[in-house]
mmCIF file of C-alpha atoms in Angstrom:
data_model
loop_
_atom_site.group_PDB
_atom_site.id
_atom_site.type_symbol
_atom_site.label_atom_id
_atom_site.label_comp_id
_atom_site.label_asym_id
_atom_site.label_seq_id
_atom_site.Cartn_x
_atom_site.Cartn_y
_atom_site.Cartn_z
ATOM 1 C CA UNK A 491 -80.642 91.688 19.643
ATOM 2 C CA UNK A 492 -82.407 93.640 22.147
ATOM 3 C CA UNK A 493 -86.497 95.105 21.979
ATOM 4 C CA UNK A 494 -84.861 99.044 22.019
ATOM 5 C CA UNK A 495 -82.189 97.969 18.905
ATOM 6 C CA UNK A 496 -85.253 96.666 16.887
ATOM 7 C CA UNK A 497 -86.303 98.245 14.000
ATOM 8 C CA UNK A 498 -88.714 98.437 11.207
ATOM 9 C CA UNK A 499 -87.708 95.706 9.655
ATOM 10 C CA UNK A 500 -85.649 93.035 10.896
ATOM 11 C CA UNK A 501 -82.222 91.378 9.173
ATOM 12 C CA UNK A 502 -84.460 88.077 8.222
ATOM 13 C CA UNK A 503 -86.828 90.539 6.482
ATOM 14 C CA UNK A 504 -84.177 92.617 4.833
ATOM 15 C CA UNK A 505 -83.278 89.158 3.377
ATOM 16 C CA UNK A 506 -86.249 89.340 0.896
ATOM 17 C CA UNK A 507 -85.663 91.502 -2.131
ATOM 18 C CA UNK A 508 -88.425 93.033 -2.518
ATOM 19 C CA UNK A 509 -88.512 93.952 1.589
ATOM 20 C CA UNK A 510 -84.791 95.680 0.333
ATOM 21 C CA UNK A 511 -86.924 97.831 -2.116
ATOM 22 C CA UNK A 512 -89.094 99.791 0.269
ATOM 23 C CA UNK A 513 -86.851 100.126 2.835
ATOM 24 C CA UNK A 514 -84.671 101.569 -0.100
ATOM 25 C CA UNK A 515 -87.410 103.939 -0.594
ATOM 26 C CA UNK A 516 -88.384 104.991 2.666
ATOM 27 C CA UNK A 517 -84.592 105.219 3.870
ATOM 28 C CA UNK A 518 -84.925 107.689 0.473
ATOM 29 C CA UNK A 519 -88.452 109.650 0.965
ATOM 30 C CA UNK A 520 -86.543 109.826 5.216
ATOM 31 C CA UNK A 521 -83.561 111.459 3.781
ATOM 32 C CA UNK A 522 -85.172 114.115 1.019
ATOM 33 C CA UNK A 523 -86.699 115.113 4.680
ATOM 34 C CA UNK A 524 -83.825 115.962 6.062
ATOM 35 C CA UNK A 525 -82.368 117.929 3.806
ATOM 36 C CA UNK A 526 -84.816 120.557 3.194
ATOM 37 C CA UNK A 527 -86.162 120.993 6.084
ATOM 38 C CA UNK A 528 -82.276 121.633 7.004
ATOM 39 C CA UNK A 529 -81.469 123.449 3.750
ATOM 40 C CA UNK A 530 -82.984 127.349 4.959
ATOM 41 C CA UNK A 531 -81.425 126.668 8.546
ATOM 42 C CA UNK A 532 -77.902 126.980 6.474
ATOM 43 C CA UNK A 533 -78.282 128.933 3.527
ATOM 44 C CA UNK A 534 -79.835 131.539 6.653
ATOM 45 C CA UNK A 535 -76.711 130.567 8.334
ATOM 46 C CA UNK A 536 -74.432 130.503 5.769
ATOM 47 C CA UNK A 537 -75.924 134.085 4.173
ATOM 48 C CA UNK A 538 -75.039 135.329 7.570
ATOM 49 C CA UNK A 539 -71.095 134.580 7.151
ATOM 50 C CA UNK A 540 -70.820 136.014 3.495
ATOM 51 C CA UNK A 541 -70.864 139.516 2.851
ATOM 52 C CA UNK A 542 -73.423 142.051 1.293
ATOM 53 C CA UNK A 543 -71.101 141.628 -2.686
ATOM 54 C CA UNK A 544 -71.749 138.116 -2.484
ATOM 55 C CA UNK A 545 -74.950 137.599 -0.941
ATOM 56 C CA UNK A 546 -76.368 139.353 -4.122
ATOM 57 C CA UNK A 547 -74.265 137.363 -6.202
ATOM 58 C CA UNK A 548 -75.464 135.363 -9.006
ATOM 59 C CA UNK A 549 -74.822 132.454 -9.345
ATOM 60 C CA UNK A 550 -75.259 132.475 -5.375
ATOM 61 C CA UNK A 551 -71.949 129.683 -3.696
ATOM 62 C CA UNK A 552 -74.265 127.782 -1.126
ATOM 63 C CA UNK A 553 -70.618 128.408 1.252
ATOM 64 C CA UNK A 554 -69.285 131.971 2.150
ATOM 65 C CA UNK A 555 -65.932 132.548 0.200
ATOM 66 C CA UNK A 556 -65.032 134.373 3.780
ATOM 67 C CA UNK A 557 -66.228 133.811 7.045
ATOM 68 C CA UNK A 558 -67.060 137.158 8.373
ATOM 69 C CA UNK A 559 -68.140 135.852 12.234
ATOM 70 C CA UNK A 560 -68.668 139.931 13.555
ATOM 71 C CA UNK A 561 -71.958 139.974 11.245
ATOM 72 C CA UNK A 562 -73.545 138.021 14.228
ATOM 73 C CA UNK A 563 -72.252 141.206 16.290
ATOM 74 C CA UNK A 564 -72.829 143.294 14.177
ATOM 75 C CA UNK A 565 -76.583 142.384 13.341
ATOM 76 C CA UNK A 566 -76.848 142.256 17.425
ATOM 77 C CA UNK A 567 -76.096 145.775 17.773
ATOM 78 C CA UNK A 568 -78.430 146.838 14.722
ATOM 79 C CA UNK A 569 -81.293 145.782 16.861
ATOM 80 C CA UNK A 570 -82.099 146.067 20.896
ATOM 81 C CA UNK A 571 -82.333 141.876 20.359
ATOM 82 C CA UNK A 572 -82.612 142.013 24.220
ATOM 83 C CA UNK A 573 -85.735 144.020 24.537
ATOM 84 C CA UNK A 574 -87.418 142.643 22.155
ATOM 85 C CA UNK A 575 -86.642 138.728 23.832
ATOM 86 C CA UNK A 576 -87.650 140.091 26.855
ATOM 87 C CA UNK A 577 -91.094 140.957 26.490
ATOM 88 C CA UNK A 578 -91.429 137.870 24.030
ATOM 89 C CA UNK A 579 -90.895 135.312 27.254
ATOM 90 C CA UNK A 580 -93.225 138.150 29.293
ATOM 91 C CA UNK A 581 -95.745 136.647 26.999
ATOM 92 C CA UNK A 582 -94.758 133.040 26.871
ATOM 93 C CA UNK A 583 -94.517 132.718 30.525
ATOM 94 C CA UNK A 584 -97.895 134.618 30.915
ATOM 95 C CA UNK A 585 -99.950 132.828 28.328
ATOM 96 C CA UNK A 586 -98.766 129.662 29.553
ATOM 97 C CA UNK A 587 -99.775 130.606 33.664
ATOM 98 C CA UNK A 588 -102.900 131.119 32.172
ATOM 99 C CA UNK A 589 -102.970 127.559 29.945
ATOM 100 C CA UNK A 590 -102.494 125.801 33.974
ATOM 101 C CA UNK A 591 -104.766 128.129 35.910
ATOM 102 C CA UNK A 592 -107.754 128.755 34.080
ATOM 103 C CA UNK A 593 -108.251 125.927 30.976
ATOM 104 C CA UNK A 594 -105.725 123.589 33.475
ATOM 105 C CA UNK A 595 -108.977 123.954 36.479
ATOM 106 C CA UNK A 596 -112.176 123.888 32.816
ATOM 107 C CA UNK A 597 -110.825 120.605 31.525
ATOM 108 C CA UNK A 598 -109.694 118.599 34.477
ATOM 109 C CA UNK A 599 -113.236 120.363 36.097
ATOM 110 C CA UNK A 600 -115.616 118.524 32.684
ATOM 111 C CA UNK A 601 -113.032 115.201 32.834
ATOM 112 C CA UNK A 602 -113.634 114.039 36.405
ATOM 113 C CA UNK A 603 -115.721 116.386 38.172
ATOM 114 C CA UNK A 604 -119.812 115.614 38.462
ATOM 115 C CA UNK A 605 -119.646 119.413 36.293
ATOM 116 C CA UNK A 606 -123.768 119.813 35.006
ATOM 117 C CA UNK A 607 -124.743 119.457 31.707
ATOM 118 C CA UNK A 608 -119.963 118.338 31.063
ATOM 119 C CA UNK A 609 -120.675 116.731 27.895
ATOM 120 C CA UNK A 610 -123.418 119.913 26.212
ATOM 121 C CA UNK A 611 -120.019 122.365 27.397
ATOM 122 C CA UNK A 612 -117.544 119.652 25.529
ATOM 123 C CA UNK A 613 -119.014 119.678 22.610
ATOM 124 C CA UNK A 614 -120.097 123.372 22.534
ATOM 125 C CA UNK A 615 -116.296 123.518 22.701
ATOM 126 C CA UNK A 616 -115.404 121.345 20.282
ATOM 127 C CA UNK A 617 -117.452 123.703 18.475
ATOM 128 C CA UNK A 618 -115.680 126.386 18.166
ATOM 129 C CA UNK A 619 -112.331 125.007 16.580
ATOM 130 C CA UNK A 620 -114.421 124.586 13.496
ATOM 131 C CA UNK A 621 -114.737 128.609 13.957
ATOM 132 C CA UNK A 622 -111.896 130.893 11.782
ATOM 133 C CA UNK A 623 -109.220 132.619 14.320
ATOM 134 C CA UNK A 624 -109.540 135.397 11.492
ATOM 135 C CA UNK A 625 -113.145 135.807 12.381
ATOM 136 C CA UNK A 626 -112.667 136.786 15.685
ATOM 137 C CA UNK A 627 -109.368 138.659 15.393
ATOM 138 C CA UNK A 628 -111.453 141.825 14.924
ATOM 139 C CA UNK A 629 -113.856 141.278 18.296
ATOM 140 C CA UNK A 630 -111.239 140.126 20.533
ATOM 141 C CA UNK A 631 -109.336 143.985 19.654
ATOM 142 C CA UNK A 632 -113.382 145.162 20.358
ATOM 143 C CA UNK A 633 -113.439 143.887 23.418
ATOM 144 C CA UNK A 634 -109.662 144.452 24.496
ATOM 145 C CA UNK A 635 -109.971 148.323 23.786
ATOM 146 C CA UNK A 636 -113.511 148.767 25.569
ATOM 147 C CA UNK A 637 -111.491 147.217 28.333
ATOM 148 C CA UNK A 638 -108.447 149.329 28.074
ATOM 149 C CA UNK A 639 -105.947 146.301 27.852
ATOM 150 C CA UNK A 640 -104.616 147.221 24.368
ATOM 151 C CA UNK A 641 -101.226 148.261 24.967
ATOM 152 C CA UNK A 642 -100.010 145.306 27.662
ATOM 153 C CA UNK A 643 -99.150 141.904 28.300
ATOM 154 C CA UNK A 644 -102.824 141.139 29.217
ATOM 155 C CA UNK A 645 -104.097 141.785 25.152
ATOM 156 C CA UNK A 646 -102.062 138.839 25.366
ATOM 157 C CA UNK A 647 -102.671 136.461 28.569
ATOM 158 C CA UNK A 648 -106.678 136.565 28.224
ATOM 159 C CA UNK A 649 -106.916 135.343 24.788
ATOM 160 C CA UNK A 650 -104.570 132.569 25.614
ATOM 161 C CA UNK A 651 -107.227 131.669 29.185
ATOM 162 C CA UNK A 652 -109.562 130.555 25.974
ATOM 163 C CA UNK A 653 -107.995 128.111 23.934
ATOM 164 C CA UNK A 654 -110.097 125.800 22.729
ATOM 165 C CA UNK A 655 -107.039 123.755 21.257
ATOM 166 C CA UNK A 656 -105.034 123.962 24.196
ATOM 167 C CA UNK A 657 -108.081 123.045 26.525
ATOM 168 C CA UNK A 658 -109.015 119.531 24.156
ATOM 169 C CA UNK A 659 -105.624 118.166 24.829
ATOM 170 C CA UNK A 660 -105.761 118.538 28.042
ATOM 171 C CA UNK A 661 -108.852 116.826 28.788
ATOM 172 C CA UNK A 662 -108.438 113.940 26.340
ATOM 173 C CA UNK A 663 -105.045 113.490 28.583
ATOM 174 C CA UNK A 664 -107.014 113.526 31.959
ATOM 175 C CA UNK A 665 -109.394 111.286 30.727
ATOM 176 C CA UNK A 666 -106.435 109.192 30.192
ATOM 177 C CA UNK A 667 -105.668 109.572 34.180
ATOM 178 C CA UNK A 668 -107.644 106.468 36.274
ATOM 179 C CA UNK A 669 -110.458 107.733 38.766
ATOM 180 C CA UNK A 670 -109.546 105.547 41.124
ATOM 181 C CA UNK A 671 -106.492 107.988 42.218
ATOM 182 C CA UNK A 672 -108.967 110.388 42.810
ATOM 183 C CA UNK A 673 -111.805 108.629 44.622
ATOM 184 C CA UNK A 674 -108.824 107.601 46.818
ATOM 185 C CA UNK A 675 -108.190 111.484 47.362
ATOM 186 C CA UNK A 676 -111.422 111.872 47.956
ATOM 187 C CA UNK A 677 -112.002 109.464 50.868
ATOM 188 C CA UNK A 678 -109.166 110.401 52.484
ATOM 189 C CA UNK A 679 -110.341 113.978 52.700
ATOM 190 C CA UNK A 680 -108.746 115.496 49.985
ATOM 191 C CA UNK A 681 -110.734 118.744 48.014
ATOM 192 C CA UNK A 682 -111.133 118.457 44.348
ATOM 193 C CA UNK A 683 -108.831 121.716 44.134
ATOM 194 C CA UNK A 684 -105.967 119.519 46.489
ATOM 195 C CA UNK A 685 -106.329 116.723 43.892
ATOM 196 C CA UNK A 686 -105.922 118.335 40.552
ATOM 197 C CA UNK A 687 -102.716 120.656 42.345
ATOM 198 C CA UNK A 688 -101.255 117.829 44.095
ATOM 199 C CA UNK A 689 -102.031 114.803 41.587
ATOM 200 C CA UNK A 690 -103.578 116.005 37.940
ATOM 201 C CA UNK A 691 -100.406 118.666 37.722
ATOM 202 C CA UNK A 692 -98.282 116.033 38.580
ATOM 203 C CA UNK A 693 -99.249 113.256 36.876
ATOM 204 C CA UNK A 694 -99.916 115.545 33.999
ATOM 205 C CA UNK A 695 -95.971 116.851 33.512
ATOM 206 C CA UNK A 696 -96.058 115.553 29.547
ATOM 207 C CA UNK A 697 -98.247 117.198 28.347
ATOM 208 C CA UNK A 698 -97.600 119.868 30.658
ATOM 209 C CA UNK A 699 -93.825 120.701 28.705
ATOM 210 C CA UNK A 700 -95.768 119.965 25.261
ATOM 211 C CA UNK A 701 -98.316 122.691 26.109
ATOM 212 C CA UNK A 702 -95.573 125.406 26.781
ATOM 213 C CA UNK A 703 -93.897 124.104 23.447
ATOM 214 C CA UNK A 704 -96.318 124.986 21.162
ATOM 215 C CA UNK A 705 -97.218 128.544 23.528
ATOM 216 C CA UNK A 706 -93.777 129.042 23.283
ATOM 217 C CA UNK A 707 -93.860 128.439 19.726
ATOM 218 C CA UNK A 708 -96.197 131.036 19.023
ATOM 219 C CA UNK A 709 -95.269 133.386 21.035
ATOM 220 C CA UNK A 710 -91.815 132.862 19.055
ATOM 221 C CA UNK A 711 -93.381 133.323 15.670
ATOM 222 C CA UNK A 712 -96.138 135.461 15.585
ATOM 223 C CA UNK A 713 -95.473 139.033 14.496
ATOM 224 C CA UNK A 714 -99.406 139.540 13.385
ATOM 225 C CA UNK A 715 -101.877 140.448 16.684
ATOM 226 C CA UNK A 716 -98.640 141.441 19.047
ATOM 227 C CA UNK A 717 -97.941 144.492 15.593
ATOM 228 C CA UNK A 718 -102.035 144.825 16.555
ATOM 229 C CA UNK A 719 -102.412 145.570 19.708
ATOM 230 C CA UNK A 720 -98.928 146.740 20.390
ATOM 231 C CA UNK A 721 -98.537 150.374 20.202
ATOM 232 C CA UNK A 722 -94.882 151.018 21.836
ATOM 233 C CA UNK A 723 -92.063 150.001 20.313
ATOM 234 C CA UNK A 724 -90.963 148.520 24.432
ATOM 235 C CA UNK A 725 -93.167 146.685 23.790
ATOM 236 C CA UNK A 726 -93.010 144.885 20.623
ATOM 237 C CA UNK A 727 -92.108 141.216 20.665
ATOM 238 C CA UNK A 728 -88.987 139.595 18.629
ATOM 239 C CA UNK A 729 -91.093 137.728 15.616
ATOM 240 C CA UNK A 730 -93.048 141.927 15.429
ATOM 241 C CA UNK A 731 -89.504 143.243 15.735
ATOM 242 C CA UNK A 732 -87.727 141.429 13.108
ATOM 243 C CA UNK A 733 -90.773 141.812 10.889
ATOM 244 C CA UNK A 734 -90.646 145.937 11.201
ATOM 245 C CA UNK A 735 -87.078 146.302 11.952
ATOM 246 C CA UNK A 736 -85.131 143.736 9.384
ATOM 247 C CA UNK A 737 -87.121 141.528 6.735
ATOM 248 C CA UNK A 738 -88.771 145.411 4.927
ATOM 249 C CA UNK A 739 -85.269 147.048 6.317
ATOM 250 C CA UNK A 740 -84.614 149.114 2.750
ATOM 251 C CA UNK A 741 -82.050 150.510 3.188
ATOM 252 C CA UNK A 742 -79.849 146.952 5.457
ATOM 253 C CA UNK A 743 -77.725 145.198 3.977
ATOM 254 C CA UNK A 744 -78.505 141.408 3.053
ATOM 255 C CA UNK A 745 -75.735 139.587 5.281
ATOM 256 C CA UNK A 746 -76.684 141.107 8.464
ATOM 257 C CA UNK A 747 -80.325 140.570 7.528
ATOM 258 C CA UNK A 748 -79.790 137.312 7.491
ATOM 259 C CA UNK A 749 -77.642 136.532 10.544
ATOM 260 C CA UNK A 750 -80.620 138.142 12.937
ATOM 261 C CA UNK A 751 -82.754 135.812 10.981
ATOM 262 C CA UNK A 752 -80.757 132.402 12.203
ATOM 263 C CA UNK A 753 -79.964 134.425 15.262
ATOM 264 C CA UNK A 754 -83.301 133.615 16.466
ATOM 265 C CA UNK A 755 -84.072 130.801 14.258
ATOM 266 C CA UNK A 756 -81.493 129.445 17.379
ATOM 267 C CA UNK A 757 -84.333 129.247 20.015
ATOM 268 C CA UNK A 758 -86.917 127.281 19.179
ATOM 269 C CA UNK A 759 -84.909 124.617 17.939
ATOM 270 C CA UNK A 760 -82.546 124.181 21.374
ATOM 271 C CA UNK A 761 -85.686 124.286 23.391
ATOM 272 C CA UNK A 762 -87.681 121.678 20.789
ATOM 273 C CA UNK A 763 -84.606 118.887 21.166
ATOM 274 C CA UNK A 764 -84.517 119.096 24.455
ATOM 275 C CA UNK A 765 -88.785 119.007 25.131
ATOM 276 C CA UNK A 766 -89.028 116.421 22.495
ATOM 277 C CA UNK A 767 -89.357 113.704 24.778
ATOM 278 C CA UNK A 768 -92.008 115.024 26.629
ATOM 279 C CA UNK A 769 -94.195 115.551 22.951
ATOM 280 C CA UNK A 770 -93.414 111.766 21.729
ATOM 281 C CA UNK A 771 -94.273 110.808 25.158
ATOM 282 C CA UNK A 772 -97.615 113.102 26.309
ATOM 283 C CA UNK A 773 -98.693 111.462 22.585
ATOM 284 C CA UNK A 774 -97.806 107.579 24.067
ATOM 285 C CA UNK A 775 -99.739 108.332 27.440
ATOM 286 C CA UNK A 776 -102.647 110.421 25.695
ATOM 287 C CA UNK A 777 -103.235 107.617 23.171
ATOM 288 C CA UNK A 778 -103.392 104.879 25.872
ATOM 289 C CA UNK A 779 -107.374 104.592 27.790
ATOM 290 C CA UNK A 780 -108.413 103.110 30.933
#
């Protein structure tokens, strides 16, 4: 048996009755977790394929009696999903660029440069994590209003450049990169900015990919802040549009609601499945120091 094929318990371990019981309990627990996570997704999909009468019937049926694939086209035409999707992608791209440019440079400076009072700066940023996010919603809103940035994408991009959580993730990742690499670059005449762009960024692809998944998830799922700072319908995010025009819609058939909700579930799942290897890689690399 190769190292990659070895499981939690070897074949010799499974010969012991107690290990078999423990292994069976683990498998049962994992199975329950998988079913618990998949059930809402499958229920949403199957309800989206039912007629409205089937969705409202009691007792409910898990599988549709008739498969109404036309509900997807009807749900797609109900709201302007491409426009709201474009707004969400613009917010995601801007937030990602602000994270890489502002927070990336800041975390690299604290980690690798001899910045005055860097330990004090680090602990100050660390303490901000203990402040509830709801406590600075109003100050952020007032600041953006005074700057005239409401109903613009900068209402998302500027706060993205001040995320303490993303700063600490990148700082801890940069701490794991050998300092001799940057010392050799300085000897060769490279500036600190060049070291960041040509050395730190290529080595930090796993953490940046992980942050991209987190930022995408936030931009995709957040509806409260966009509904607060965006006043025109043309700039609503997808989550805000779903909340206003689908979830709160009273005259809309429930099967069409489920169809739209299922369609907006697919992209985050796809993004995670494609890039999940970067999450595991960044976690393992962040745990190895020196």
